[in-house]
Coordinates of C-alpha atoms in Angstrom, one line a residue:
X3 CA -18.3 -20.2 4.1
X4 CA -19.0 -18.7 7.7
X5 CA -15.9 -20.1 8.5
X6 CA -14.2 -18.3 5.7
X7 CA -15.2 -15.0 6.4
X8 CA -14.7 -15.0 9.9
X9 CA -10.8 -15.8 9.2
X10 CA -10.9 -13.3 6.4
X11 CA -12.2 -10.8 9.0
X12 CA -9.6 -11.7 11.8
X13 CA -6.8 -11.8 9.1
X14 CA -7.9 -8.4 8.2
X15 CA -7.4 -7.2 11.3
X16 CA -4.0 -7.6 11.6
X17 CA -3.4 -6.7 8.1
X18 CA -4.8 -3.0 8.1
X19 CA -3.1 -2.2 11.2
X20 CA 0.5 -3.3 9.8
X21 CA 0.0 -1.9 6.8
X22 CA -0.3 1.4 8.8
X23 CA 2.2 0.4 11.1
X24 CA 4.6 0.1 8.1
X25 CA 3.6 3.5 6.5
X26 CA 4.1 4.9 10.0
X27 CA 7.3 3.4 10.9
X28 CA 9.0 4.8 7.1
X29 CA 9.1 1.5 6.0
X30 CA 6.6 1.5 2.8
X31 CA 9.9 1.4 0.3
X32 CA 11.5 -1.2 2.2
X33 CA 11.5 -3.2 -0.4
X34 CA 11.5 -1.2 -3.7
X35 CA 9.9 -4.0 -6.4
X36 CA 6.6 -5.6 -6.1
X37 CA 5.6 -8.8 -5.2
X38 CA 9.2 -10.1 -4.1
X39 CA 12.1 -7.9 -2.7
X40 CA 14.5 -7.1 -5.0
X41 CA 13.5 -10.0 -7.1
X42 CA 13.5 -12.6 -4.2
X43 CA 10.6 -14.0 -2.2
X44 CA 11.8 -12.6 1.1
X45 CA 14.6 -10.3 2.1
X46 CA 16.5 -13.3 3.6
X47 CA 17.5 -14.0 0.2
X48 CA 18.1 -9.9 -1.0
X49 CA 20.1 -9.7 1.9
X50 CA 22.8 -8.7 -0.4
X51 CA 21.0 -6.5 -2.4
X52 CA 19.7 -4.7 1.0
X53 CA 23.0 -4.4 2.5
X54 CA 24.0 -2.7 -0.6
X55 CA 21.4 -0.3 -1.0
X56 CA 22.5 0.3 2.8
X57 CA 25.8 1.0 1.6
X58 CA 24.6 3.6 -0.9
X59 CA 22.3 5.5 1.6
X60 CA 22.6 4.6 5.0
X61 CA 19.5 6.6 6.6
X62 CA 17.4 5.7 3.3
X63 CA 14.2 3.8 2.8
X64 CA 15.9 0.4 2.5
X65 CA 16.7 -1.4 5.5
X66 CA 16.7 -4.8 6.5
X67 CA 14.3 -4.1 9.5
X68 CA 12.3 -2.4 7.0
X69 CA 12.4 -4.7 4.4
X70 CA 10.6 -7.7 6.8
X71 CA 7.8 -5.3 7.8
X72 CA 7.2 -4.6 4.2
X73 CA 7.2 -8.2 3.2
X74 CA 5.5 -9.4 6.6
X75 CA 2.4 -7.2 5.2
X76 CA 3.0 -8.5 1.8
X77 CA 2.8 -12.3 2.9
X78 CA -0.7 -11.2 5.2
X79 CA -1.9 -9.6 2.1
X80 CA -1.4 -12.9 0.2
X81 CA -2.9 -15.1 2.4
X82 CA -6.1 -12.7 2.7
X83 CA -6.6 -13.1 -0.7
X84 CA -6.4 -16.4 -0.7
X85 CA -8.9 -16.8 2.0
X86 CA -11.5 -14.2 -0.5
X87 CA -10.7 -16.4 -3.7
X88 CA -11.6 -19.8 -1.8
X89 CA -14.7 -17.6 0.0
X90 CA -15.8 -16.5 -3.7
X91 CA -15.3 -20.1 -5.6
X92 CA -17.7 -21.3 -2.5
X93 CA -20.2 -18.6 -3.0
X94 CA -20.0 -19.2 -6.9
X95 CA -20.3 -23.0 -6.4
X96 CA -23.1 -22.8 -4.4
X97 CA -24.9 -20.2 -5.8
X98 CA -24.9 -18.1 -2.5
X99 CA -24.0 -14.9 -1.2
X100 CA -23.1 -14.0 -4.9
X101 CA -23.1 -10.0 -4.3
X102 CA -21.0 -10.0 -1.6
X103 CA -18.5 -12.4 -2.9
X104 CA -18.7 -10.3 -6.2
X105 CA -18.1 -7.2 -4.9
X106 CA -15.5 -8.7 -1.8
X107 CA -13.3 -10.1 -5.1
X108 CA -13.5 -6.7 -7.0
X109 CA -12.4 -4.9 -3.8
X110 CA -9.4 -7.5 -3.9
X111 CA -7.9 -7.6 -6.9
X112 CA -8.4 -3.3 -6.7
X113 CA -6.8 -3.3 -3.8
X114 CA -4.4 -5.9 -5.0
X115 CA -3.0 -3.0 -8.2
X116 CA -3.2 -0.4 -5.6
X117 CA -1.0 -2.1 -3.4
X118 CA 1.3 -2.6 -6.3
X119 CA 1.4 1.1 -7.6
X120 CA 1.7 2.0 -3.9
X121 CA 5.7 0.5 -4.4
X122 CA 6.5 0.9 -8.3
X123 CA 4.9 4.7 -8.4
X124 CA 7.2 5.8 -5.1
X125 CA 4.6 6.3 -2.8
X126 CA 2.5 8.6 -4.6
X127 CA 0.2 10.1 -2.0
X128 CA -2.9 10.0 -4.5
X129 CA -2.6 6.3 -4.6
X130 CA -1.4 5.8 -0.8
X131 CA -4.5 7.8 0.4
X132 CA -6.8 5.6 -2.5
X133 CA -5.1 2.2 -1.2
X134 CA -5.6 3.0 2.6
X135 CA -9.7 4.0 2.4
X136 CA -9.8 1.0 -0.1
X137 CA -8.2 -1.4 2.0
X138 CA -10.7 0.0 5.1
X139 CA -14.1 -0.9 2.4
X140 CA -13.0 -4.0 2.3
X141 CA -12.6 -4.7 6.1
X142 CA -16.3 -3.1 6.4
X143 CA -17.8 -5.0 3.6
X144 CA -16.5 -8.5 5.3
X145 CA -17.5 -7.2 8.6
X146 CA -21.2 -6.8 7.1
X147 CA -21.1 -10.0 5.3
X148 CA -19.5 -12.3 8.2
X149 CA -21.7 -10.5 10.8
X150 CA -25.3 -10.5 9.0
X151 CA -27.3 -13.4 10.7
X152 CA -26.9 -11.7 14.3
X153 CA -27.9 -8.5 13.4
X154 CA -31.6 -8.3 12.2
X155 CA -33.2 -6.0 9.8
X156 CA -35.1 -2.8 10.8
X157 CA -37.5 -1.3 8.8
X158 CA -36.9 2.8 9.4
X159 CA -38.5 6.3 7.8
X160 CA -36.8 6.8 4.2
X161 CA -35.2 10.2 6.3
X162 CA -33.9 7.8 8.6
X163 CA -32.3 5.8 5.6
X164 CA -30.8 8.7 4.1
X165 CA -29.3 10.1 7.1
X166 CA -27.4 6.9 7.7
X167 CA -25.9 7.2 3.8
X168 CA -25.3 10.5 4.4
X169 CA -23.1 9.8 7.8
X170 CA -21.6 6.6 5.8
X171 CA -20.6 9.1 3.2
X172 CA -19.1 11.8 5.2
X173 CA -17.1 9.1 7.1
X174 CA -15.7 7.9 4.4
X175 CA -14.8 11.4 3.1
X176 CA -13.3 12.0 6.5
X177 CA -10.7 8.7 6.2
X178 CA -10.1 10.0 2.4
X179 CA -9.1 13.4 3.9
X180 CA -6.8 11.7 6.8
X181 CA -5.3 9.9 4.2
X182 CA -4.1 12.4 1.9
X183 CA -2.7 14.4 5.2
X184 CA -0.9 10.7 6.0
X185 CA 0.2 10.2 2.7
X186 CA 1.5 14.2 2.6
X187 CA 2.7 13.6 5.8
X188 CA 0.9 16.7 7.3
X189 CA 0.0 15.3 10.5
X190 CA 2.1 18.0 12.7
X191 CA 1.8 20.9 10.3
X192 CA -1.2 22.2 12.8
X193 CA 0.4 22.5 16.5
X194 CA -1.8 23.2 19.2
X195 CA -5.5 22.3 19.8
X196 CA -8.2 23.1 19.5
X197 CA -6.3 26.6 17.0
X198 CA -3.7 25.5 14.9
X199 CA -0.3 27.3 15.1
X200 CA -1.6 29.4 17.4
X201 CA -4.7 31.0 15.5
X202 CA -8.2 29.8 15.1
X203 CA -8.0 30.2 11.1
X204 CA -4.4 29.7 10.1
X205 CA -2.6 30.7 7.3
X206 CA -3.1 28.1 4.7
X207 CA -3.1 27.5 1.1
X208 CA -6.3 25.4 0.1
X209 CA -5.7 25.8 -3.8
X210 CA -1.9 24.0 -3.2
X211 CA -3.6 21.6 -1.1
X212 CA -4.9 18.9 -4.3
X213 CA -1.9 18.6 -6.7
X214 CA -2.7 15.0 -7.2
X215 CA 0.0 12.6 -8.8
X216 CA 3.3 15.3 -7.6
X217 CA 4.7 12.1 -4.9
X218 CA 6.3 12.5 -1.4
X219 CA 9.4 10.9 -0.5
X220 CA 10.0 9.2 2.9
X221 CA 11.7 11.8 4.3
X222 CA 9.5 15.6 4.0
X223 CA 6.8 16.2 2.3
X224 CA 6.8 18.1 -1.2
X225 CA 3.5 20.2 -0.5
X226 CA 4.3 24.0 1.1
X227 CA 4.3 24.2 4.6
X228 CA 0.5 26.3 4.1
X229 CA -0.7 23.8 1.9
X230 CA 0.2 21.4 4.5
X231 CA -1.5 23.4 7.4
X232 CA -5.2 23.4 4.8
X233 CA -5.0 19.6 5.0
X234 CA -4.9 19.5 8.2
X235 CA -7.2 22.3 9.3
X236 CA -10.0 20.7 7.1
X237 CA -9.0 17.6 8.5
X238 CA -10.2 18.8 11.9
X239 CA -13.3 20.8 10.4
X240 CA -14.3 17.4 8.5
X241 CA -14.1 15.4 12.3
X242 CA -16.3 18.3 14.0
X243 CA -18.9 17.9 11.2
X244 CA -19.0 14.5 11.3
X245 CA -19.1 14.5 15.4
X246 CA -22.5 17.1 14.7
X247 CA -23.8 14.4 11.9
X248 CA -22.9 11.3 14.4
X249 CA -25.1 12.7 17.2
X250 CA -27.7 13.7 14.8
X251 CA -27.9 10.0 13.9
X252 CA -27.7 8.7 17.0
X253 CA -31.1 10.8 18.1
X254 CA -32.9 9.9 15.0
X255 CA -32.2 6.2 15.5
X256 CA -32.2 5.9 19.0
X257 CA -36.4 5.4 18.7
X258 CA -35.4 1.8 17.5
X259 CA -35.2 -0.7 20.1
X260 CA -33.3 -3.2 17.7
X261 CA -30.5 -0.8 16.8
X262 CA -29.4 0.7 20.4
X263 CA -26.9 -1.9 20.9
X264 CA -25.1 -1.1 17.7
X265 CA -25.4 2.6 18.4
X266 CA -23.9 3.1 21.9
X267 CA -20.9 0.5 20.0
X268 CA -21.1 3.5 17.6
X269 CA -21.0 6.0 20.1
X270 CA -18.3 4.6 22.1
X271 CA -16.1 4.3 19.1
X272 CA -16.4 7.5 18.1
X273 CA -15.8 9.3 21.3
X274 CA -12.2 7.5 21.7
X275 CA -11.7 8.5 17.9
X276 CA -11.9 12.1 19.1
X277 CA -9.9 11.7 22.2
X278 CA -7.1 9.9 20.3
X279 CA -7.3 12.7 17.5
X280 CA -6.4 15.1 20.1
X281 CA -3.6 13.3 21.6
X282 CA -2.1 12.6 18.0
X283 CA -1.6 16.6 18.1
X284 CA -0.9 17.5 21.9
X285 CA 1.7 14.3 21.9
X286 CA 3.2 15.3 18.7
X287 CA 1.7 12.0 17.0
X288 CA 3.2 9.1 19.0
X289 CA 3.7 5.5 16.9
X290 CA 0.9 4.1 19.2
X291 CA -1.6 6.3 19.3
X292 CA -1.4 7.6 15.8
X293 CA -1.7 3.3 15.2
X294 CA -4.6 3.4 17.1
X295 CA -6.2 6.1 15.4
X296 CA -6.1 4.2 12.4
X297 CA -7.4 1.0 14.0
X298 CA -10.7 3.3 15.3
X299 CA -10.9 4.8 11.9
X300 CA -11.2 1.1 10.5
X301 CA -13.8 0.3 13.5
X302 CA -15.8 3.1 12.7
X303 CA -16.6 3.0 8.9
X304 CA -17.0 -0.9 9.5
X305 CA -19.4 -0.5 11.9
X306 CA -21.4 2.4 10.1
X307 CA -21.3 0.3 7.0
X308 CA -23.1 -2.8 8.9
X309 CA -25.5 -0.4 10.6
X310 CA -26.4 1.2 6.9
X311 CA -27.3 -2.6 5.4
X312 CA -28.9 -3.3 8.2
X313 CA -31.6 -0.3 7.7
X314 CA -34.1 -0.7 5.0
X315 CA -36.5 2.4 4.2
X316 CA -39.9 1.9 4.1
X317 CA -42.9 4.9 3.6
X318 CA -43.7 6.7 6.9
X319 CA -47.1 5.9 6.4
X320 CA -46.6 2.3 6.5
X321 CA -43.9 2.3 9.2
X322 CA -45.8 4.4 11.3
X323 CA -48.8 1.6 10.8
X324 CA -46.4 -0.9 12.0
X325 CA -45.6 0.7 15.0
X326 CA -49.3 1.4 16.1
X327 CA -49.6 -2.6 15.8
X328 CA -46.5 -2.1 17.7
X329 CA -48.1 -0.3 20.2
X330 CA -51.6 -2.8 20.4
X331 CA -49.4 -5.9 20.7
X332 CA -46.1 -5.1 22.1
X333 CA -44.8 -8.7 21.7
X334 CA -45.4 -9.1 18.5
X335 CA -43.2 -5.8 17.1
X336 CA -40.5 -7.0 19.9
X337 CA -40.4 -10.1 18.2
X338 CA -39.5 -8.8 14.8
X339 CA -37.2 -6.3 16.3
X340 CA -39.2 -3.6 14.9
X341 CA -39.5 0.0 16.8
X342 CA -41.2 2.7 17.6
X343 CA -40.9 5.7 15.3
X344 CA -41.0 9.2 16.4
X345 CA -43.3 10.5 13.9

């Protein structure tokens, strides 16, 4: 089963990043029907089909080049499930792990229709933004899962507790909020940084901001330019709250021995995140830096998820009796990788 996950995990990784890679590159309609293209199991055999579609629109979503980056992601997507279907019949067989694999094969076969609509619905940005942050849960929950015997439990303030939900939570509003400006392509609408366009509070339309199921060809965007500019100024007044919430976390938990390791990771992670945010602007979003952007996106919430289930609150008034055991017989708290709290 360790086994399992672990391949899931390293599959994952270089399934997230090509899925991005082919939203990025214009290639998310390279193939127009789901599962197959065109009705074929790979565009080798719709090579006819392609080339006509060509033929009918030369600079449109259909390409051959397109169509194997499409179907490359497809196949990855495939074999992942596989790999979470044999990882769930193990955990059902055996009677272990049965939450995880539960809620690993619900993620799957959710991300699975998603995935599906994504194509059939024309790239709706409601369900490219849904399929993107779902596809991310899933790489943090096998992260958690694959990664749980070498990170011990820590027994923290209920304050402590929340405050780690509440980061998870804002994170994950964060990559729901860079989706939507992905999906609505409105990742240039704000030139300049640290203003936008020039002013510190552009003009923007927040109310046109949310139509919800209105779609978004390849090619522009169907939002108004001042709609655009709101999903991208909240975009960037989401990261600076979460950047205040992240160091406020970091201080709170830095008291525990047990979790520093995990929190400088944490740190470090989301101080290139920032840096590559920037250069996505000042660089007028680059294919590699706007790819890596996702990739530390996909880091981040893994690695806030596995912190979270790591973290288990207990009442202040016992924790704090644990650590003044901790503080009579220091080997015995060290042992248990149990810390000091500040309180």
């Amino acid at each position: 089963m360790r086994k399992l996950l672990w391949l899931a995990v390293v599959l994952a990784c270089i399934l997230l990043p090509l899925g991005a890679y082919v939203r990025l590159s214009q290639a998310g309609l390279g193939c127009p029907d789901w599962p197959g293209c065109f009705g074929q199991l790979s565009p080798a055999q719709a090579a006819q089909d392609i080339a006509h579609a060509m033929r009918l629109q030369a600079d449109g979503p259909v390409s051959t080049d397109k169509a194997w980056k499409e179907m490359a992601h497809r196949y990855l997507a495939g074999g992942l499930g596989l790999l979470l279907l044999a990882y769930c019949w193990q955990a059902w067989r055996t009677r272990q792990q049965l939450f995880a694999a539960s809620g690993l094969l619900v993620l799957l076969l959710l991300q699975a229709m998603l995935g599906m609509l994504t194509v059939t619905l024309q790239l709706r940005p409601l369900i490219v933004a849904s399929h993107l942050l779902l596809g991310m849960c899933l790489f943090a929950l096998l992260c958690s899962t694959a990664s749980a015997r070498y990170w011990p439990s820590q027994a923290v303030a209920p304050s402590h507790w929340r405050l780690a939900a509440l980061l998870l939570l804002v994170l994950a509003g964060q990559i729901a909020l860079g989706g939507w400006m992905a999906a609505n392509q409105a990742a240039l609408a704000c030139q300049g940084f640290p203003r936008c366009n020039g002013d510190w509070w552009p003009a923007m339309q927040l109310s046109a901001a949310w139509p919800g199921w209105q779609g978004a060809d390849q090619q522009h965007a169907t939002l108004p330019l001042t709609a655009l500019v709101a999903v991208h100024w909240l975009h960037r007044v989401g990261a600076a709250l979460l950047s205040g919430l992240l160091l406020l976390t970091l201080w709170r938990l830095w008291s525990y021995p047990s979790l520093r390791r995990q929190l400088c990771l944490l740190g470090l992670l989301a101080g290139l995140q920032l840096l590559l945010g920037m250069a996505n602007v000042l660089l007028q979003r680059p294919l590699p830096i706007a790819l890596a952007h996702h990739v530390l996106a996909m880091l981040l919430l893994a690695t806030v998820w596995t912190l979270l289930c790591r973290l288990h609150a207990r009442a202040a008034r016992h924790v704090s009796a644990m650590v003044q055991q901790a503080g009579r017989r220091p080997s015995t708290w060290l042992g248990k990788g149990i810390g000091p709290h500040p309180h």
